[in-house]
mmCIF file of C-alpha atoms and ligand atoms in Angstrom:
data_model
loop_
_atom_site.group_PDB
_atom_site.id
_atom_site.type_symbol
_atom_site.label_atom_id
_atom_site.label_comp_id
_atom_site.label_asym_id
_atom_site.label_seq_id
_atom_site.Cartn_x
_atom_site.Cartn_y
_atom_site.Cartn_z
ATOM 1 C CA MET M 66 -107.175 52.552 -109.049
ATOM 2 C CA ALA M 67 -107.440 49.216 -110.870
ATOM 3 C CA GLY M 68 -110.700 47.313 -110.459
ATOM 4 C CA ARG M 69 -110.752 44.158 -108.390
ATOM 5 C CA LEU M 70 -111.336 42.037 -111.534
ATOM 6 C CA GLU M 71 -109.216 44.040 -113.967
ATOM 7 C CA GLY M 72 -108.202 41.968 -117.001
ATOM 8 C CA ARG M 73 -110.392 38.989 -116.077
ATOM 9 C CA VAL M 74 -113.104 37.353 -118.149
ATOM 10 C CA ALA M 75 -116.288 36.117 -116.465
ATOM 11 C CA VAL M 76 -118.953 33.804 -117.881
ATOM 12 C CA ILE M 77 -122.309 34.366 -116.190
ATOM 13 C CA THR M 78 -125.205 32.001 -116.879
ATOM 14 C CA GLY M 79 -128.667 33.389 -116.192
ATOM 15 C CA GLY M 80 -127.071 36.751 -116.911
ATOM 16 C CA ALA M 81 -130.123 38.207 -118.646
ATOM 17 C CA SER M 82 -132.015 38.715 -115.394
ATOM 18 C CA GLY M 83 -131.977 39.190 -111.638
ATOM 19 C CA ILE M 84 -128.882 38.006 -109.783
ATOM 20 C CA GLY M 85 -126.956 37.174 -112.971
ATOM 21 C CA ARG M 86 -127.582 40.626 -114.424
ATOM 22 C CA ALA M 87 -126.560 42.433 -111.214
ATOM 23 C CA THR M 88 -123.421 40.297 -111.029
ATOM 24 C CA ALA M 89 -122.503 41.121 -114.621
ATOM 25 C CA ALA M 90 -122.851 44.852 -113.938
ATOM 26 C CA ARG M 91 -120.858 44.626 -110.679
ATOM 27 C CA PHE M 92 -118.065 42.615 -112.291
ATOM 28 C CA ALA M 93 -117.900 45.000 -115.255
ATOM 29 C CA ALA M 94 -117.575 47.948 -112.882
ATOM 30 C CA GLU M 95 -114.540 46.145 -111.412
ATOM 31 C CA GLY M 96 -112.921 45.760 -114.823
ATOM 32 C CA ALA M 97 -114.051 42.296 -115.955
ATOM 33 C CA ARG M 98 -115.137 41.500 -119.484
ATOM 34 C CA VAL M 99 -118.337 39.505 -119.353
ATOM 35 C CA VAL M 100 -119.944 36.691 -121.337
ATOM 36 C CA ILE M 101 -123.691 36.497 -120.749
ATOM 37 C CA ALA M 102 -125.278 33.076 -121.283
ATOM 38 C CA ASP M 103 -129.046 32.825 -121.171
ATOM 39 C CA LEU M 104 -132.088 31.702 -123.118
ATOM 40 C CA SER M 105 -133.266 35.075 -124.393
ATOM 41 C CA GLU M 106 -131.135 37.546 -126.353
ATOM 42 C CA ALA M 107 -133.851 40.182 -126.107
ATOM 43 C CA ARG M 108 -133.758 40.139 -122.311
ATOM 44 C CA ALA M 109 -129.966 39.963 -122.280
ATOM 45 C CA GLN M 110 -129.768 43.303 -124.132
ATOM 46 C CA GLU M 111 -130.292 45.303 -120.947
ATOM 47 C CA THR M 112 -127.431 43.454 -119.241
ATOM 48 C CA LEU M 113 -125.187 44.075 -122.249
ATOM 49 C CA SER M 114 -126.045 47.785 -122.055
ATOM 50 C CA GLU M 115 -125.287 47.899 -118.319
ATOM 51 C CA VAL M 116 -121.901 46.222 -118.841
ATOM 52 C CA ARG M 117 -121.009 48.592 -121.671
ATOM 53 C CA ALA M 118 -122.177 51.578 -119.617
ATOM 54 C CA ALA M 119 -119.696 50.450 -116.947
ATOM 55 C CA GLY M 120 -116.984 50.778 -119.608
ATOM 56 C CA SER M 121 -116.421 47.091 -120.244
ATOM 57 C CA GLU M 122 -117.003 44.583 -123.036
ATOM 58 C CA ALA M 123 -119.803 42.032 -123.146
ATOM 59 C CA LEU M 124 -120.771 39.136 -125.365
ATOM 60 C CA PHE M 125 -124.081 37.267 -125.431
ATOM 61 C CA VAL M 126 -124.116 33.533 -126.141
ATOM 62 C CA LYS M 127 -127.574 32.033 -126.396
ATOM 63 C CA THR M 128 -127.379 28.967 -124.168
ATOM 64 C CA ASP M 129 -129.762 26.454 -122.696
ATOM 65 C CA THR M 130 -127.616 25.301 -119.785
ATOM 66 C CA SER M 131 -129.561 22.048 -119.462
ATOM 67 C CA VAL M 132 -128.120 20.919 -122.828
ATOM 68 C CA LEU M 133 -124.541 19.594 -122.615
ATOM 69 C CA ALA M 134 -123.492 20.657 -126.130
ATOM 70 C CA GLU M 135 -124.674 24.236 -125.574
ATOM 71 C CA ASN M 136 -122.385 24.554 -122.539
ATOM 72 C CA GLU M 137 -119.461 23.288 -124.605
ATOM 73 C CA ALA M 138 -120.296 25.845 -127.320
ATOM 74 C CA LEU M 139 -120.544 28.578 -124.668
ATOM 75 C CA ALA M 140 -117.089 27.766 -123.305
ATOM 76 C CA ASP M 141 -115.610 27.717 -126.818
ATOM 77 C CA ALA M 142 -117.269 31.033 -127.715
ATOM 78 C CA ALA M 143 -115.911 32.705 -124.581
ATOM 79 C CA ILE M 144 -112.358 31.511 -125.278
ATOM 80 C CA ALA M 145 -112.639 32.465 -128.959
ATOM 81 C CA ALA M 146 -113.800 35.990 -128.081
ATOM 82 C CA PHE M 147 -111.544 36.798 -125.147
ATOM 83 C CA GLY M 148 -108.817 34.137 -125.065
ATOM 84 C CA THR M 149 -109.516 33.093 -121.478
ATOM 85 C CA VAL M 150 -112.186 32.417 -118.871
ATOM 86 C CA ASP M 151 -111.125 33.250 -115.325
ATOM 87 C CA ILE M 152 -114.488 33.272 -113.570
ATOM 88 C CA LEU M 153 -117.752 31.363 -113.914
ATOM 89 C CA VAL M 154 -120.938 32.324 -112.117
ATOM 90 C CA ALA M 155 -123.543 29.601 -112.676
ATOM 91 C CA ALA M 156 -126.751 31.491 -111.887
ATOM 92 C CA ALA M 157 -129.198 30.067 -114.454
ATOM 93 C CA GLY M 158 -132.085 28.487 -112.616
ATOM 94 C CA VAL M 159 -135.816 28.038 -112.260
ATOM 95 C CA SER M 160 -137.907 28.105 -109.086
ATOM 96 C CA ASN M 161 -140.274 25.451 -110.380
ATOM 97 C CA ALA M 162 -141.001 23.592 -113.601
ATOM 98 C CA ARG M 163 -143.584 26.133 -114.786
ATOM 99 C CA TYR M 164 -141.478 29.202 -113.979
ATOM 100 C CA ILE M 165 -140.924 31.771 -116.718
ATOM 101 C CA SER M 166 -138.958 34.754 -115.474
ATOM 102 C CA GLY M 167 -140.752 38.045 -115.447
ATOM 103 C CA GLU M 168 -144.137 36.377 -115.668
ATOM 104 C CA VAL M 169 -146.255 35.791 -112.630
ATOM 105 C CA VAL M 170 -147.303 32.183 -112.978
ATOM 106 C CA GLU M 171 -149.894 31.407 -110.343
ATOM 107 C CA GLY M 172 -149.260 28.194 -108.463
ATOM 108 C CA PRO M 173 -152.075 25.701 -108.081
ATOM 109 C CA ALA M 174 -154.715 26.799 -105.568
ATOM 110 C CA ASP M 175 -154.006 23.647 -103.569
ATOM 111 C CA ARG M 176 -150.357 23.820 -102.501
ATOM 112 C CA THR M 177 -150.309 20.102 -101.756
ATOM 113 C CA ALA M 178 -150.349 19.636 -105.547
ATOM 114 C CA GLY M 179 -146.581 20.193 -105.385
ATOM 115 C CA PHE M 180 -146.013 17.586 -102.697
ATOM 116 C CA ILE M 181 -143.885 14.651 -103.828
ATOM 117 C CA ILE M 182 -146.817 12.243 -103.715
ATOM 118 C CA ASN M 183 -148.716 14.483 -106.161
ATOM 119 C CA LYS M 184 -146.086 16.320 -108.231
ATOM 120 C CA PRO M 185 -145.830 15.235 -111.891
ATOM 121 C CA VAL M 186 -142.488 13.494 -112.341
ATOM 122 C CA GLU M 187 -141.749 15.679 -115.408
ATOM 123 C CA TYR M 188 -141.790 18.750 -113.140
ATOM 124 C CA TRP M 189 -139.115 17.181 -110.915
ATOM 125 C CA GLU M 190 -137.049 16.221 -113.972
ATOM 126 C CA LYS M 191 -137.203 19.748 -115.444
ATOM 127 C CA VAL M 192 -136.049 21.468 -112.251
ATOM 128 C CA LEU M 193 -133.220 19.004 -111.673
ATOM 129 C CA ALA M 194 -132.166 19.258 -115.355
ATOM 130 C CA VAL M 195 -131.742 23.042 -115.174
ATOM 131 C CA ASN M 196 -130.737 23.652 -111.555
ATOM 132 C CA LEU M 197 -128.410 20.721 -110.927
ATOM 133 C CA THR M 198 -127.390 18.889 -114.097
ATOM 134 C CA GLY M 199 -127.187 22.199 -115.973
ATOM 135 C CA VAL M 200 -124.829 23.652 -113.353
ATOM 136 C CA MET M 201 -122.692 20.518 -113.564
ATOM 137 C CA TYR M 202 -122.562 20.816 -117.379
ATOM 138 C CA THR M 203 -121.481 24.467 -117.228
ATOM 139 C CA ASP M 204 -118.944 23.855 -114.450
ATOM 140 C CA ARG M 205 -117.527 20.910 -116.408
ATOM 141 C CA ALA M 206 -117.233 22.766 -119.718
ATOM 142 C CA ILE M 207 -115.551 25.803 -118.178
ATOM 143 C CA ALA M 208 -113.345 23.838 -115.751
ATOM 144 C CA ARG M 209 -112.030 21.680 -118.610
ATOM 145 C CA ARG M 210 -110.873 24.796 -120.507
ATOM 146 C CA MET M 211 -109.351 26.241 -117.331
ATOM 147 C CA VAL M 212 -107.384 23.020 -116.788
ATOM 148 C CA ASP M 213 -106.296 22.791 -120.448
ATOM 149 C CA LEU M 214 -105.174 26.432 -120.541
ATOM 150 C CA GLY M 215 -103.626 26.437 -117.050
ATOM 151 C CA ILE M 216 -106.024 29.104 -115.790
ATOM 152 C CA LYS M 217 -106.248 29.449 -111.999
ATOM 153 C CA GLY M 218 -109.905 30.400 -112.026
ATOM 154 C CA SER M 219 -112.825 30.851 -109.664
ATOM 155 C CA ILE M 220 -116.116 28.980 -110.144
ATOM 156 C CA ILE M 221 -119.157 30.225 -108.242
ATOM 157 C CA ASN M 222 -122.369 28.206 -108.192
ATOM 158 C CA ILE M 223 -125.629 29.813 -107.115
ATOM 159 C CA SER M 224 -127.301 27.473 -104.669
ATOM 160 C CA SER M 225 -129.950 28.750 -102.232
ATOM 161 C CA ALA M 226 -130.937 28.937 -98.589
ATOM 162 C CA ALA M 227 -133.410 26.285 -99.763
ATOM 163 C CA SER M 228 -130.464 23.866 -99.776
ATOM 164 C CA LYS M 229 -130.871 23.842 -95.971
ATOM 165 C CA VAL M 230 -134.592 24.511 -95.467
ATOM 166 C CA PRO M 231 -137.230 21.966 -96.516
ATOM 167 C CA LEU M 232 -139.928 23.883 -98.410
ATOM 168 C CA PRO M 233 -143.124 21.791 -98.721
ATOM 169 C CA GLY M 234 -144.144 21.563 -102.369
ATOM 170 C CA ALA M 235 -140.658 22.470 -103.603
ATOM 171 C CA ALA M 236 -138.693 19.263 -103.067
ATOM 172 C CA ASP M 237 -137.308 19.478 -106.600
ATOM 173 C CA TYR M 238 -135.954 22.993 -105.992
ATOM 174 C CA CYS M 239 -134.580 22.180 -102.508
ATOM 175 C CA VAL M 240 -132.909 18.976 -103.668
ATOM 176 C CA SER M 241 -131.418 20.669 -106.732
ATOM 177 C CA LYS M 242 -129.892 23.396 -104.554
ATOM 178 C CA ALA M 243 -128.601 20.928 -101.943
ATOM 179 C CA GLY M 244 -127.083 19.041 -104.880
ATOM 180 C CA VAL M 245 -125.359 22.189 -106.122
ATOM 181 C CA TRP M 246 -123.840 22.660 -102.672
ATOM 182 C CA MET M 247 -122.386 19.110 -102.682
ATOM 183 C CA LEU M 248 -121.335 19.416 -106.346
ATOM 184 C CA THR M 249 -119.411 22.529 -105.297
ATOM 185 C CA LYS M 250 -117.582 20.688 -102.519
ATOM 186 C CA VAL M 251 -116.645 17.685 -104.670
ATOM 187 C CA LEU M 252 -115.462 19.892 -107.545
ATOM 188 C CA ALA M 253 -113.471 22.054 -105.123
ATOM 189 C CA VAL M 254 -111.468 19.010 -104.045
ATOM 190 C CA GLU M 255 -111.110 17.679 -107.601
ATOM 191 C CA LEU M 256 -109.898 21.003 -109.012
ATOM 192 C CA ALA M 257 -107.797 22.299 -106.105
ATOM 193 C CA GLY M 258 -104.622 20.803 -107.554
ATOM 194 C CA HIS M 259 -105.163 22.901 -110.680
ATOM 195 C CA GLY M 260 -105.427 26.098 -108.639
ATOM 196 C CA ILE M 261 -109.131 26.417 -109.470
ATOM 197 C CA ARG M 262 -111.400 27.432 -106.573
ATOM 198 C CA VAL M 263 -115.060 26.385 -106.464
ATOM 199 C CA ASN M 264 -117.517 28.015 -104.064
ATOM 200 C CA ALA M 265 -121.270 28.433 -103.753
ATOM 201 C CA ILE M 266 -123.681 31.153 -102.681
ATOM 202 C CA GLY M 267 -126.931 30.355 -100.883
ATOM 203 C CA PRO M 268 -129.116 33.475 -101.052
ATOM 204 C CA GLY M 269 -132.170 34.003 -98.881
ATOM 205 C CA TYR M 270 -135.230 35.665 -100.449
ATOM 206 C CA ILE M 271 -133.981 38.158 -103.041
ATOM 207 C CA ASP M 272 -136.109 40.698 -104.947
ATOM 208 C CA THR M 273 -135.835 39.462 -108.534
ATOM 209 C CA PRO M 274 -138.299 38.308 -111.207
ATOM 210 C CA MET M 275 -138.079 34.851 -109.585
ATOM 211 C CA THR M 276 -139.702 36.035 -106.360
ATOM 212 C CA ALA M 277 -141.953 38.684 -107.958
ATOM 213 C CA GLY M 278 -144.970 36.384 -108.006
ATOM 214 C CA ALA M 279 -144.747 35.664 -104.284
ATOM 215 C CA SER M 280 -143.479 39.038 -103.064
ATOM 216 C CA GLY M 281 -146.224 40.855 -104.995
ATOM 217 C CA ASP M 282 -148.646 39.363 -102.488
ATOM 218 C CA GLU M 283 -148.301 41.442 -99.294
ATOM 219 C CA ALA M 284 -148.980 38.570 -96.892
ATOM 220 C CA ARG M 285 -146.469 36.276 -98.596
ATOM 221 C CA ARG M 286 -143.888 39.050 -98.739
ATOM 222 C CA ARG M 287 -144.295 39.642 -94.990
ATOM 223 C CA GLN M 288 -143.912 35.914 -94.382
ATOM 224 C CA MET M 289 -140.697 35.780 -96.442
ATOM 225 C CA VAL M 290 -139.259 38.865 -94.728
ATOM 226 C CA SER M 291 -140.166 37.427 -91.304
ATOM 227 C CA THR M 292 -137.658 34.586 -91.874
ATOM 228 C CA MET M 293 -134.801 37.107 -92.197
ATOM 229 C CA PRO M 294 -133.844 39.026 -89.004
ATOM 230 C CA LEU M 295 -132.507 41.984 -91.005
ATOM 231 C CA GLY M 296 -136.166 42.596 -91.894
ATOM 232 C CA ARG M 297 -136.030 43.084 -95.663
ATOM 233 C CA MET M 298 -135.848 41.189 -98.916
ATOM 234 C CA GLY M 299 -132.321 40.918 -100.269
ATOM 235 C CA GLU M 300 -131.317 42.858 -103.379
ATOM 236 C CA ALA M 301 -129.658 41.195 -106.365
ATOM 237 C CA GLU M 302 -126.673 43.447 -105.569
ATOM 238 C CA ASP M 303 -126.286 41.727 -102.168
ATOM 239 C CA VAL M 304 -125.627 38.496 -104.034
ATOM 240 C CA ALA M 305 -123.497 40.212 -106.696
ATOM 241 C CA ASN M 306 -121.242 41.600 -103.965
ATOM 242 C CA THR M 307 -120.854 38.121 -102.473
ATOM 243 C CA ALA M 308 -119.957 36.788 -105.928
ATOM 244 C CA LEU M 309 -117.435 39.611 -106.348
ATOM 245 C CA PHE M 310 -115.684 38.566 -103.140
ATOM 246 C CA LEU M 311 -115.561 34.920 -104.269
ATOM 247 C CA ALA M 312 -114.373 35.911 -107.759
ATOM 248 C CA SER M 313 -111.627 38.202 -106.511
ATOM 249 C CA ASP M 314 -108.240 37.398 -104.979
ATOM 250 C CA GLU M 315 -109.593 38.535 -101.610
ATOM 251 C CA SER M 316 -111.120 35.044 -101.256
ATOM 252 C CA SER M 317 -107.952 33.236 -102.376
ATOM 253 C CA PHE M 318 -108.047 30.822 -99.383
ATOM 254 C CA PHE M 319 -111.735 29.920 -99.857
ATOM 255 C CA THR M 320 -112.730 26.782 -101.711
ATOM 256 C CA GLY M 321 -115.587 24.304 -101.260
ATOM 257 C CA GLU M 322 -117.372 26.941 -99.161
ATOM 258 C CA ILE M 323 -120.917 28.234 -99.284
ATOM 259 C CA LEU M 324 -121.747 31.799 -98.222
ATOM 260 C CA PHE M 325 -125.318 32.700 -97.270
ATOM 261 C CA PRO M 326 -126.395 36.292 -98.036
ATOM 262 C CA ASP M 327 -129.716 35.697 -96.288
ATOM 263 C CA GLY M 328 -130.373 38.517 -93.826
ATOM 264 C CA GLY M 329 -129.561 36.238 -90.900
ATOM 265 C CA MET M 330 -131.982 33.426 -91.753
ATOM 266 C CA PHE M 331 -129.940 30.766 -89.969
ATOM 267 C CA THR M 332 -129.098 32.618 -86.766
ATOM 268 C CA GLY M 333 -131.704 30.828 -84.697
HETATM 269 P P1 NAP N 32 -134.288 35.215 -112.591
HETATM 270 O O1 NAP N 32 -134.368 36.677 -112.532
HETATM 271 O O2 NAP N 32 -135.450 34.444 -113.069
HETATM 272 O O3 NAP N 32 -133.004 34.787 -113.430
HETATM 273 C C1 NAP N 32 -132.767 33.463 -113.824
HETATM 274 C C2 NAP N 32 -132.272 33.468 -115.247
HETATM 275 O O4 NAP N 32 -131.920 32.123 -115.600
HETATM 276 C C3 NAP N 32 -133.361 33.916 -116.250
HETATM 277 O O5 NAP N 32 -132.820 34.853 -117.144
HETATM 278 C C4 NAP N 32 -133.719 32.626 -116.954
HETATM 279 O O6 NAP N 32 -134.110 32.763 -118.304
HETATM 280 C C5 NAP N 32 -132.395 31.895 -116.914
HETATM 281 N N1 NAP N 32 -132.566 30.485 -117.205
HETATM 282 C C6 NAP N 32 -133.543 29.643 -116.764
HETATM 283 N N2 NAP N 32 -133.387 28.440 -117.298
HETATM 284 C C7 NAP N 32 -132.287 28.510 -118.092
HETATM 285 C C8 NAP N 32 -131.617 27.574 -118.920
HETATM 286 N N3 NAP N 32 -132.031 26.301 -119.051
HETATM 287 N N4 NAP N 32 -130.518 27.991 -119.605
HETATM 288 C C9 NAP N 32 -130.083 29.264 -119.500
HETATM 289 N N5 NAP N 32 -130.670 30.185 -118.728
HETATM 290 C C10 NAP N 32 -131.763 29.807 -118.028
HETATM 291 O O7 NAP N 32 -133.996 34.630 -111.121
HETATM 292 P P2 NAP N 32 -132.876 35.011 -110.035
HETATM 293 O O8 NAP N 32 -133.588 35.246 -108.781
HETATM 294 O O9 NAP N 32 -131.923 36.007 -110.553
HETATM 295 O O10 NAP N 32 -132.169 33.589 -109.907
HETATM 296 C C11 NAP N 32 -130.790 33.378 -110.213
HETATM 297 C C12 NAP N 32 -130.311 32.174 -109.428
HETATM 298 O O11 NAP N 32 -130.408 32.461 -108.030
HETATM 299 C C13 NAP N 32 -131.165 30.916 -109.654
HETATM 300 O O12 NAP N 32 -130.330 29.800 -109.697
HETATM 301 C C14 NAP N 32 -132.037 30.872 -108.409
HETATM 302 O O13 NAP N 32 -132.484 29.579 -108.119
HETATM 303 C C15 NAP N 32 -131.085 31.410 -107.369
HETATM 304 N N6 NAP N 32 -131.726 31.937 -106.165
HETATM 305 C C16 NAP N 32 -132.625 32.950 -106.242
HETATM 306 C C17 NAP N 32 -133.197 33.415 -105.061
HETATM 307 C C18 NAP N 32 -134.205 34.519 -105.053
HETATM 308 O O14 NAP N 32 -134.827 34.745 -103.991
HETATM 309 N N7 NAP N 32 -134.412 35.252 -106.145
HETATM 310 C C19 NAP N 32 -132.853 32.844 -103.837
HETATM 311 C C20 NAP N 32 -131.931 31.811 -103.813
HETATM 312 C C21 NAP N 32 -131.356 31.366 -104.987
HETATM 313 P P3 NAP N 32 -135.687 32.794 -118.724
HETATM 314 O O15 NAP N 32 -136.277 33.868 -117.939
HETATM 315 O O16 NAP N 32 -135.664 33.062 -120.190
HETATM 316 O O17 NAP N 32 -136.252 31.462 -118.352
#
């Protein structure tokens, strides 16, 4: 039986790790060829291996998504390699300005240091540059090629449950993710006439390198899990499966929507 993404090409930013990596593997298993865009080629190697093990083709394009020209080069490289881009998953992101994936960076002992009245402005600027402006740059670069080539594609932006929940000390992250949600809705309306759908995903707490610092602490892990009635951390695959639905024709009447794989966080 043909895969649900047979013959399609997907660009996945943040594809070297966590949610992006799981999405690349899931899409490859459904027949998509995959372009991985991330900062580190070394860490992208494992994703490339997973995609090839699933019997598909993968390309790595070193990209800092917060730099406009690098998104343009990414889009050109994808088209040059595969002739099309049908799907974009914009998953590159940082949890805070000092975040380095896979490394446990201890936050300041005093959590009020992250409050707006205390936070260094450069920290705010860094998070917004990657999580919001970077997503806009990638969406723009890929959407322009889709329009020019007449591709009826699907764009999926990774927002967060934090787009709805105010997290003290993380205003930059929350605002960036709320911005991604609104960016998604505006783009959905702007691109609908071209047959391009734009949706977002707002995950709850997911076990990835991004949450490893917090979830490694038993008390903090319990606190995170307590916000989700299903009683567990999400897996990157939970988000990958949501992205697969939004990428596939099964979601053909969805645009401007956000789906929350969050273990029931917003039921109450
Ligand atoms: P992750 O494992 O840290 O993956 C994020 C990837 O993005 C890393 O490979 C990182 O590269 C890359 N990246 C960071 N800045 C970049 C830039 N400027 N250009 C290109 N790539 C960049 O984290 P994750 O949990 O999979 O997060 C993926 C997305 O889901 C993020 O947008 C995150 O905010 C969102 N999200 C995560 C959760 C969660 O609980 N994990 C919940 C809600 C939303 P480096 O490691 O080299 O910096």
